[in-house]
PDB file of C-alpha atoms in Angstrom:
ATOM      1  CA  UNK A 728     -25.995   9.987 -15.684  1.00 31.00           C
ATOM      2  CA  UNK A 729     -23.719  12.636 -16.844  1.00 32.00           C
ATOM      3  CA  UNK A 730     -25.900  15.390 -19.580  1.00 35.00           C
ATOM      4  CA  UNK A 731     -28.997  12.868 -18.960  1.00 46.00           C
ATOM      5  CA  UNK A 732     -30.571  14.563 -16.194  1.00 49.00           C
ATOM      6  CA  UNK A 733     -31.138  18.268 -15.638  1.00 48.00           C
ATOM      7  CA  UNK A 734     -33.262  19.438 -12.211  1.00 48.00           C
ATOM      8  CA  UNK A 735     -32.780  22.571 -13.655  1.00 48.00           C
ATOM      9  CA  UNK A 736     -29.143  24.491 -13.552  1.00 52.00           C
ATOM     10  CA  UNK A 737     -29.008  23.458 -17.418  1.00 81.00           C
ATOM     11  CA  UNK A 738     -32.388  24.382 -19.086  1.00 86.00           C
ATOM     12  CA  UNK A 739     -32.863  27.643 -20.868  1.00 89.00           C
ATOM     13  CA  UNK A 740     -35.620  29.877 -18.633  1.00 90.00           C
ATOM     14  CA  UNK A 741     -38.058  29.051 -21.816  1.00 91.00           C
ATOM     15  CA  UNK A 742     -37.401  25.280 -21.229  1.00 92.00           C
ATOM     16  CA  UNK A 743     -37.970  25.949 -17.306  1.00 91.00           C
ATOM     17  CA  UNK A 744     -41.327  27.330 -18.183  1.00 93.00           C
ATOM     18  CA  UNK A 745     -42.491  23.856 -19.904  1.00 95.00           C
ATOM     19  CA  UNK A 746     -41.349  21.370 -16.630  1.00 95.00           C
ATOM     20  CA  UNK A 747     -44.540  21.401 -14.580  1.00 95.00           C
ATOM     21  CA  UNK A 748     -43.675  20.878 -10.843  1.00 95.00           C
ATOM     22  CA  UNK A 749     -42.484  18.405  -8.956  1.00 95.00           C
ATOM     23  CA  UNK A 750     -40.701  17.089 -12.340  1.00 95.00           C
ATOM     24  CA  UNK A 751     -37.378  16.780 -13.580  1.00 94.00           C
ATOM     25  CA  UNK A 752     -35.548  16.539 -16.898  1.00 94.00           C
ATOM     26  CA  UNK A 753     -34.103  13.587 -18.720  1.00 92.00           C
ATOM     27  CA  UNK A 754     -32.721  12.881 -22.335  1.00 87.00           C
ATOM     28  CA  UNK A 755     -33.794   9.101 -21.692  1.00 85.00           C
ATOM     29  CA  UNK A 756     -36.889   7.918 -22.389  1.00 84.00           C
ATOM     30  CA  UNK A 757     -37.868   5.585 -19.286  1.00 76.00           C
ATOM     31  CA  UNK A 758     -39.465   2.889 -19.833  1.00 78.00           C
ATOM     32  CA  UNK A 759     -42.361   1.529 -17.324  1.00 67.00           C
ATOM     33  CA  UNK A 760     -45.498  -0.322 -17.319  1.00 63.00           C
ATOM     34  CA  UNK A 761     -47.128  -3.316 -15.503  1.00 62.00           C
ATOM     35  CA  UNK A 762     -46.733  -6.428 -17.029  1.00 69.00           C
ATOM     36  CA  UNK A 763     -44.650  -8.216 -19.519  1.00 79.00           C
ATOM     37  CA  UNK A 764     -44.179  -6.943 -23.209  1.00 90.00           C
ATOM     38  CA  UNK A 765     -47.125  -8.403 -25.353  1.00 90.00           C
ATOM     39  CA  UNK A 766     -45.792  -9.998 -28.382  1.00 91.00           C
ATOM     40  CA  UNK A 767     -47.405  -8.825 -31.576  1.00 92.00           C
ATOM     41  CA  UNK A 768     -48.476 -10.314 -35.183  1.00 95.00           C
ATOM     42  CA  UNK A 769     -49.527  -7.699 -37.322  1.00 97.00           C
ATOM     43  CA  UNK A 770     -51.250 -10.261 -39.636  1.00 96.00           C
ATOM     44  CA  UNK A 771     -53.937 -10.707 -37.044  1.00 97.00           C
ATOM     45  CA  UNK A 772     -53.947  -7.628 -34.857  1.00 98.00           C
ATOM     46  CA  UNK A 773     -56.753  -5.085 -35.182  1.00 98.00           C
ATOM     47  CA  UNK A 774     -58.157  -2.082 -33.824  1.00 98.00           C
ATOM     48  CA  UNK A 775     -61.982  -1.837 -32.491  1.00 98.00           C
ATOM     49  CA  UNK A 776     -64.056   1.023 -31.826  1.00 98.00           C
ATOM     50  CA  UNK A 777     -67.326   0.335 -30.212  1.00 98.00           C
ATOM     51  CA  UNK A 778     -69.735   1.894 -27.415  1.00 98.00           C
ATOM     52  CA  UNK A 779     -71.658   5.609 -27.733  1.00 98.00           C
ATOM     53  CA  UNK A 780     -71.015   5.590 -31.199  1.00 98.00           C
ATOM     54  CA  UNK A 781     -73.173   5.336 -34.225  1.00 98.00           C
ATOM     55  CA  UNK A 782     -70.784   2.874 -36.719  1.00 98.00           C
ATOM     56  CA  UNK A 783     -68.685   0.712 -34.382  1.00 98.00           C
ATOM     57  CA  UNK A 784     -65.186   0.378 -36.576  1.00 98.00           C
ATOM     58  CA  UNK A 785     -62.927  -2.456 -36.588  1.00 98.00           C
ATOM     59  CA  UNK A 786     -59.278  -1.668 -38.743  1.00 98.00           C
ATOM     60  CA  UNK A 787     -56.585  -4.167 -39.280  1.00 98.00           C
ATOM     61  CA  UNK A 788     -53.290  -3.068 -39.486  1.00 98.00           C
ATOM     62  CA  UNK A 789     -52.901  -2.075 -43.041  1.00 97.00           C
ATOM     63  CA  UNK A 790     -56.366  -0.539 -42.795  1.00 98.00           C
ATOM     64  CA  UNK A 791     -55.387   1.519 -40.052  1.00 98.00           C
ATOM     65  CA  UNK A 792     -52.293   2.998 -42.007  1.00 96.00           C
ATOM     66  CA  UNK A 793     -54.473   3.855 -44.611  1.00 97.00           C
ATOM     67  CA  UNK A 794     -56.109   6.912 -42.357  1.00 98.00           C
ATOM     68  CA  UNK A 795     -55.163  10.256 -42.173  1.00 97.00           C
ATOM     69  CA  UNK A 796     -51.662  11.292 -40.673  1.00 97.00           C
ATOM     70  CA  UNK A 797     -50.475  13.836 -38.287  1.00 96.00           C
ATOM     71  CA  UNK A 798     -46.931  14.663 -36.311  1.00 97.00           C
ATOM     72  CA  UNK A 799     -46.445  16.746 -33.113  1.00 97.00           C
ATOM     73  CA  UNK A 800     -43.819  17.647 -31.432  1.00 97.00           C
ATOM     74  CA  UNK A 801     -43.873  18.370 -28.201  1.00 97.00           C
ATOM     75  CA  UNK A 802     -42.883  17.220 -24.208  1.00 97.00           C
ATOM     76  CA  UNK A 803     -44.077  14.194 -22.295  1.00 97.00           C
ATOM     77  CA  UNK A 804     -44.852  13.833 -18.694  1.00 97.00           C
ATOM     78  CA  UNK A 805     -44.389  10.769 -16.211  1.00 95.00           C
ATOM     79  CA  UNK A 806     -45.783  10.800 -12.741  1.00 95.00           C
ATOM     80  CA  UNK A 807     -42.546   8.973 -11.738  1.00 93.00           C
ATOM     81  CA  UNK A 808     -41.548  12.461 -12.045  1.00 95.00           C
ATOM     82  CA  UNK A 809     -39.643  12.762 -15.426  1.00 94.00           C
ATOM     83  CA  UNK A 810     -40.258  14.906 -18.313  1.00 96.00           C
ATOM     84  CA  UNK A 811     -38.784  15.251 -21.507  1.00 96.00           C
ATOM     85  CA  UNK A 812     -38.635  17.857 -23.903  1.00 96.00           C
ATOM     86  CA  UNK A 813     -39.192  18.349 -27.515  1.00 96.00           C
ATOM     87  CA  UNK A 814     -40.201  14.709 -28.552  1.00 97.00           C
ATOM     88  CA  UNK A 815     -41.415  14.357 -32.021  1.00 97.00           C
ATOM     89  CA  UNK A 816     -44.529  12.038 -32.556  1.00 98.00           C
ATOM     90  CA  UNK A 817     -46.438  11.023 -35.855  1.00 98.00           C
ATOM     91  CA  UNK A 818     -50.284   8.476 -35.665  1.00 98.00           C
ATOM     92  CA  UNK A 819     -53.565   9.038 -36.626  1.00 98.00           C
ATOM     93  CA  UNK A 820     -54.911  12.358 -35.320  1.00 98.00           C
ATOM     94  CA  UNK A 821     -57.842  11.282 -32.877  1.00 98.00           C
ATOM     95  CA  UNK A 822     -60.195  12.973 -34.413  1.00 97.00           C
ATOM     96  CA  UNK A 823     -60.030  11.157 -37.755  1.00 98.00           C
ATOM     97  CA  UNK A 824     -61.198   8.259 -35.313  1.00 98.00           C
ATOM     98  CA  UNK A 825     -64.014  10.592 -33.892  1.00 98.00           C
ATOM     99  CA  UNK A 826     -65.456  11.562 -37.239  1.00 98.00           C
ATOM    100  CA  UNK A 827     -65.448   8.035 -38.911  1.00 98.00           C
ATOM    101  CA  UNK A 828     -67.445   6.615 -35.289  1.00 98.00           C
ATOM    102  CA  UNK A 829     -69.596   9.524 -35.154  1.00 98.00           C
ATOM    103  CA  UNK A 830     -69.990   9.875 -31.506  1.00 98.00           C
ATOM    104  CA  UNK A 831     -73.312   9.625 -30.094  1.00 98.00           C
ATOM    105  CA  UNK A 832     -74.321  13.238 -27.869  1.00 98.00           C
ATOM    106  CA  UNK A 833     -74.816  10.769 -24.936  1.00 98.00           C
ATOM    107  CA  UNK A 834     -70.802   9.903 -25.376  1.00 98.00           C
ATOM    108  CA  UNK A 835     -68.887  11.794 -22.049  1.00 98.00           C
ATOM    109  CA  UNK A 836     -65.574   9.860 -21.551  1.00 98.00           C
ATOM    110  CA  UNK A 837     -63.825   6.943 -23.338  1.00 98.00           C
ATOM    111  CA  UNK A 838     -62.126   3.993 -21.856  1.00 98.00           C
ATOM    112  CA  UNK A 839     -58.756   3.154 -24.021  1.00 98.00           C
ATOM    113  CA  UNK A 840     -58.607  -1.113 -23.821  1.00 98.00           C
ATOM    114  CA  UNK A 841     -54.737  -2.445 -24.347  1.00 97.00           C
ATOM    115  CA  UNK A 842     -53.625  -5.500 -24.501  1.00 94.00           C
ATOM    116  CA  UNK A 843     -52.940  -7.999 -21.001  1.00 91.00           C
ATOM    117  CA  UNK A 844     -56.530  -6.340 -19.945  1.00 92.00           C
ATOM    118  CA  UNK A 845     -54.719  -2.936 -18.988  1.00 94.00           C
ATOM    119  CA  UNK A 846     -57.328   0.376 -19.710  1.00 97.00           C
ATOM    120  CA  UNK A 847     -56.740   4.364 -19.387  1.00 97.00           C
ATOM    121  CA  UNK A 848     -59.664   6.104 -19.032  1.00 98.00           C
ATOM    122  CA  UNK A 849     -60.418  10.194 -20.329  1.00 98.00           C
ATOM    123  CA  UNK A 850     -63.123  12.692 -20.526  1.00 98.00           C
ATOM    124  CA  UNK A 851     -63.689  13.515 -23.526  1.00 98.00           C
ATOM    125  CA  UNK A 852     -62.827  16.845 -23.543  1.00 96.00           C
ATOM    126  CA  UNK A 853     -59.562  15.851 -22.981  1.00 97.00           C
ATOM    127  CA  UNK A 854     -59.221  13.070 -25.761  1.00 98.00           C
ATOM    128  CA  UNK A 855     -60.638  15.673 -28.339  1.00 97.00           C
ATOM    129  CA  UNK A 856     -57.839  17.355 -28.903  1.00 96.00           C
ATOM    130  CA  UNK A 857     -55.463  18.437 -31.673  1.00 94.00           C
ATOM    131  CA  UNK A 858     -52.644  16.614 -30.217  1.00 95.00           C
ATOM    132  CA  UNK A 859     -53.813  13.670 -29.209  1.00 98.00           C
ATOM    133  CA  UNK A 860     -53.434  10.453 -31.437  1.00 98.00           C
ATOM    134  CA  UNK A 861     -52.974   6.962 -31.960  1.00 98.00           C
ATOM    135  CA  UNK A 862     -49.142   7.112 -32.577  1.00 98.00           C
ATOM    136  CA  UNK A 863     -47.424   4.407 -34.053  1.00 98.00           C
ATOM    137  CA  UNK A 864     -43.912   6.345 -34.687  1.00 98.00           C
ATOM    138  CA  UNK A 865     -42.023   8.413 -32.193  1.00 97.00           C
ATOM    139  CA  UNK A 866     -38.614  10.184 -33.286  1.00 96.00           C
ATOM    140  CA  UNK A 867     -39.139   8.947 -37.087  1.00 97.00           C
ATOM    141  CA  UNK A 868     -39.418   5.106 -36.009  1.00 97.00           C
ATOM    142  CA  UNK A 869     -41.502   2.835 -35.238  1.00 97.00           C
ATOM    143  CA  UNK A 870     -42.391   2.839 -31.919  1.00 97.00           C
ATOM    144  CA  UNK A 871     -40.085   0.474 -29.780  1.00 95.00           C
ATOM    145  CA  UNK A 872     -42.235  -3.219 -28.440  1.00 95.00           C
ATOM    146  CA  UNK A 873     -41.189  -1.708 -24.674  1.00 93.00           C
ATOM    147  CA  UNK A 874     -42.978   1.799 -25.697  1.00 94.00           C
ATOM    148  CA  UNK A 875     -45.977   0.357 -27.370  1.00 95.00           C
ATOM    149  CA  UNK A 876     -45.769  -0.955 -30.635  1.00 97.00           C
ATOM    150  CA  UNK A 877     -47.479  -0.976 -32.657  1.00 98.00           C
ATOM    151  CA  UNK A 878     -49.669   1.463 -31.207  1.00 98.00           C
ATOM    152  CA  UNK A 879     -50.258   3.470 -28.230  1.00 98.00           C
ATOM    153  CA  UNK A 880     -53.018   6.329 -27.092  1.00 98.00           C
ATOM    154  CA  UNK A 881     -50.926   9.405 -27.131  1.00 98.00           C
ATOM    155  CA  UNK A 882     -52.218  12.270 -24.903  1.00 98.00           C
ATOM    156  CA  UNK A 883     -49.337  14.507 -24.082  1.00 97.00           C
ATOM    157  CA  UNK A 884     -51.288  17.330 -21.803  1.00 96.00           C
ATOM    158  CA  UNK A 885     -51.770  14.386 -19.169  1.00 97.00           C
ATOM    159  CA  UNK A 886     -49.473  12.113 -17.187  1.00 96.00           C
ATOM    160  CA  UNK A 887     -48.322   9.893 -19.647  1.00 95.00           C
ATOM    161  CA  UNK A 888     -49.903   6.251 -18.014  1.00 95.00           C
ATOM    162  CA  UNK A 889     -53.092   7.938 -19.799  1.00 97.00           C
ATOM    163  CA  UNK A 890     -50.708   7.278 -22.990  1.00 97.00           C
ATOM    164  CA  UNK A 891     -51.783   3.865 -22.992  1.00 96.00           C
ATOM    165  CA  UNK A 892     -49.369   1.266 -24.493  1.00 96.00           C
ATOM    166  CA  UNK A 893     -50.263  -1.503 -26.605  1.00 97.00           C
ATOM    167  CA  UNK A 894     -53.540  -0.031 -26.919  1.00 98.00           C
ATOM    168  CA  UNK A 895     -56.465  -2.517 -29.286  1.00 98.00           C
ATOM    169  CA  UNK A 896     -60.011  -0.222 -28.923  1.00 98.00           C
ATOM    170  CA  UNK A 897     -61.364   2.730 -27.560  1.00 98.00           C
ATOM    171  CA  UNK A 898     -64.849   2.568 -25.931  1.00 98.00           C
ATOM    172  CA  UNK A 899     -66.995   5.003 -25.472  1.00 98.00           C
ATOM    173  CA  UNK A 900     -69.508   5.864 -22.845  1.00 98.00           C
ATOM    174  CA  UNK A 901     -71.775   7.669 -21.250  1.00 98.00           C
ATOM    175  CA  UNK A 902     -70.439   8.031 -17.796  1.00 98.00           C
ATOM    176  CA  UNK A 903     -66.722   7.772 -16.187  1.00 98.00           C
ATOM    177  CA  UNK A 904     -65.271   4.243 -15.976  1.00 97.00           C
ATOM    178  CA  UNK A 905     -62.083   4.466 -13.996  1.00 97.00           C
ATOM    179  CA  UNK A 906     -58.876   2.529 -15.689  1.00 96.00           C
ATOM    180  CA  UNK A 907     -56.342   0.383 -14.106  1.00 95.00           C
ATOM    181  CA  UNK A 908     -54.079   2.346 -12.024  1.00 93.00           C
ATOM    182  CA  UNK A 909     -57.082   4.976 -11.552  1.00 94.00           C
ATOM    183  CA  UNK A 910     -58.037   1.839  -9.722  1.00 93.00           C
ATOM    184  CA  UNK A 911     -54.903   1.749  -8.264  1.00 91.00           C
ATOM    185  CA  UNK A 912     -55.066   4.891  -6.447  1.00 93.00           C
ATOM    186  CA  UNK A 913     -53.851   7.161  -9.284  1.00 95.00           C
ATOM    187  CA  UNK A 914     -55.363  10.594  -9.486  1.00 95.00           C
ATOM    188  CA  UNK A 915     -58.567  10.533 -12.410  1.00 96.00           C
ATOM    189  CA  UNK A 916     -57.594  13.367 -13.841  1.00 95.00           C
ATOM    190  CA  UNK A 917     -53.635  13.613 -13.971  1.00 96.00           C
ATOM    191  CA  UNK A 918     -52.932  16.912 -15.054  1.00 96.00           C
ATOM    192  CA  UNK A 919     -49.114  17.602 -14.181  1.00 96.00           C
ATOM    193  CA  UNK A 920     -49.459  21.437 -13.885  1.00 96.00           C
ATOM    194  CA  UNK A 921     -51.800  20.419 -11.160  1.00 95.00           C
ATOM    195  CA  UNK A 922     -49.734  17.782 -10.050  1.00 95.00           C
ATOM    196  CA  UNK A 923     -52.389  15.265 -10.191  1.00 95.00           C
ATOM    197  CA  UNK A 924     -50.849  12.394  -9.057  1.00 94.00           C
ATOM    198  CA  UNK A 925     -52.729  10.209  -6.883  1.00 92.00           C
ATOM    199  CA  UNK A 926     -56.751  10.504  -6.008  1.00 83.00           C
ATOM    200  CA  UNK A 927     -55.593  11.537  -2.516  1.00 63.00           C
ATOM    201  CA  UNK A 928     -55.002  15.183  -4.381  1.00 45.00           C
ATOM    202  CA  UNK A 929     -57.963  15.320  -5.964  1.00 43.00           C
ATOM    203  CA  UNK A 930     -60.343  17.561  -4.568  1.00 39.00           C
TER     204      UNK A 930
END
């Protein structure tokens, strides 16, 4: 574990700044989730939009890589308590989805649907942002089948289960629909400058 994990004697003060509490540093990149690793066949996988919006969209894979493009670069957050710095990310910005839908005014939250029936849910406030995206490529590559390829929900300002792996559609809705480990006992809002961890902490 030697130079992998820093709980803070080896970060610049600027880098100290961007931990939120309660976390510590790693050059890995961890890899968790519930279930097996879904197998995937481009030639038949798609992407659906449906719900509080006024043109449902369905993409295929090619279809999908046909939409606009955007990179960030920035740090991740796990609730397992890990956080790593100055990741570089590149998917369709979320609001290229947005626009194309055309959200109905009665749309308040979406409800991210993966594949093996797992689901992340967000206000939308939160998914409307300029860094959030359906990423397909992290650090120049495609994204790794244990890290959700070919796609996953990237939301970086949240604990990263709201990242959803794997992910197939986004519904939206009109109301809060809580997701699977929301269900679990995960906090609903998971905001790691809050450390909003489980929904014992929420107030």
């Amino acid at each position: 574990m030697i130079n992998k994990l820093f709980r803070g004697a080896s970060l610049t003060d600027e880098e100290k700044r961007r931990v939120p509490p309660g976390q510590y540093v790693t050059e890995k990149f961890p890899v968790l989730h519930y279930g097996s690793v879904p197998r995937v066949d481009l030639a038949t996988w798609d992407f659906k939009v449906w719900g509080e919006v006024e043109n449902p969209l369905r993409f295929s894979w090619d279809e999908l890589r046909t939409l606009p493009r955007r990179t960030a670069h920035t740090d991740i957050h796990c609730v397992t308590r890990w956080s790593k710095l100055d990741t570089d990310w590149e998917g369709v910005p979320i609001q290229a989805i947005l626009e194309l839908a055309g959200l109905k005014p009665s749309a308040t939250h979406v409800l991210a649907h993966s594949e093996q029936g797992y689901t992340a849910n967000l206000p939308l406030r939160v998914l409307d942002d300029d860094d959030v995206m359906l990423a397909d490529t992290y650090d120049g590559k495609p994204l790794e089948p244990e890290h959700g390829y070919p796609l996953r929900l990237f939301v970086p300002k949240r604990y990263f289960w709201k990242s959803a792996k794997w992910v197939r559609g986004l519904q939206f809705l009109d109301h809060d629909v809580r997701g699977f480990w929301e269900r679990y006992g995960y906090n609903n809002d998971a905001d790691p400058w809050k450390e909003e961890r489980f929904s014992s902490e929420q107030q």
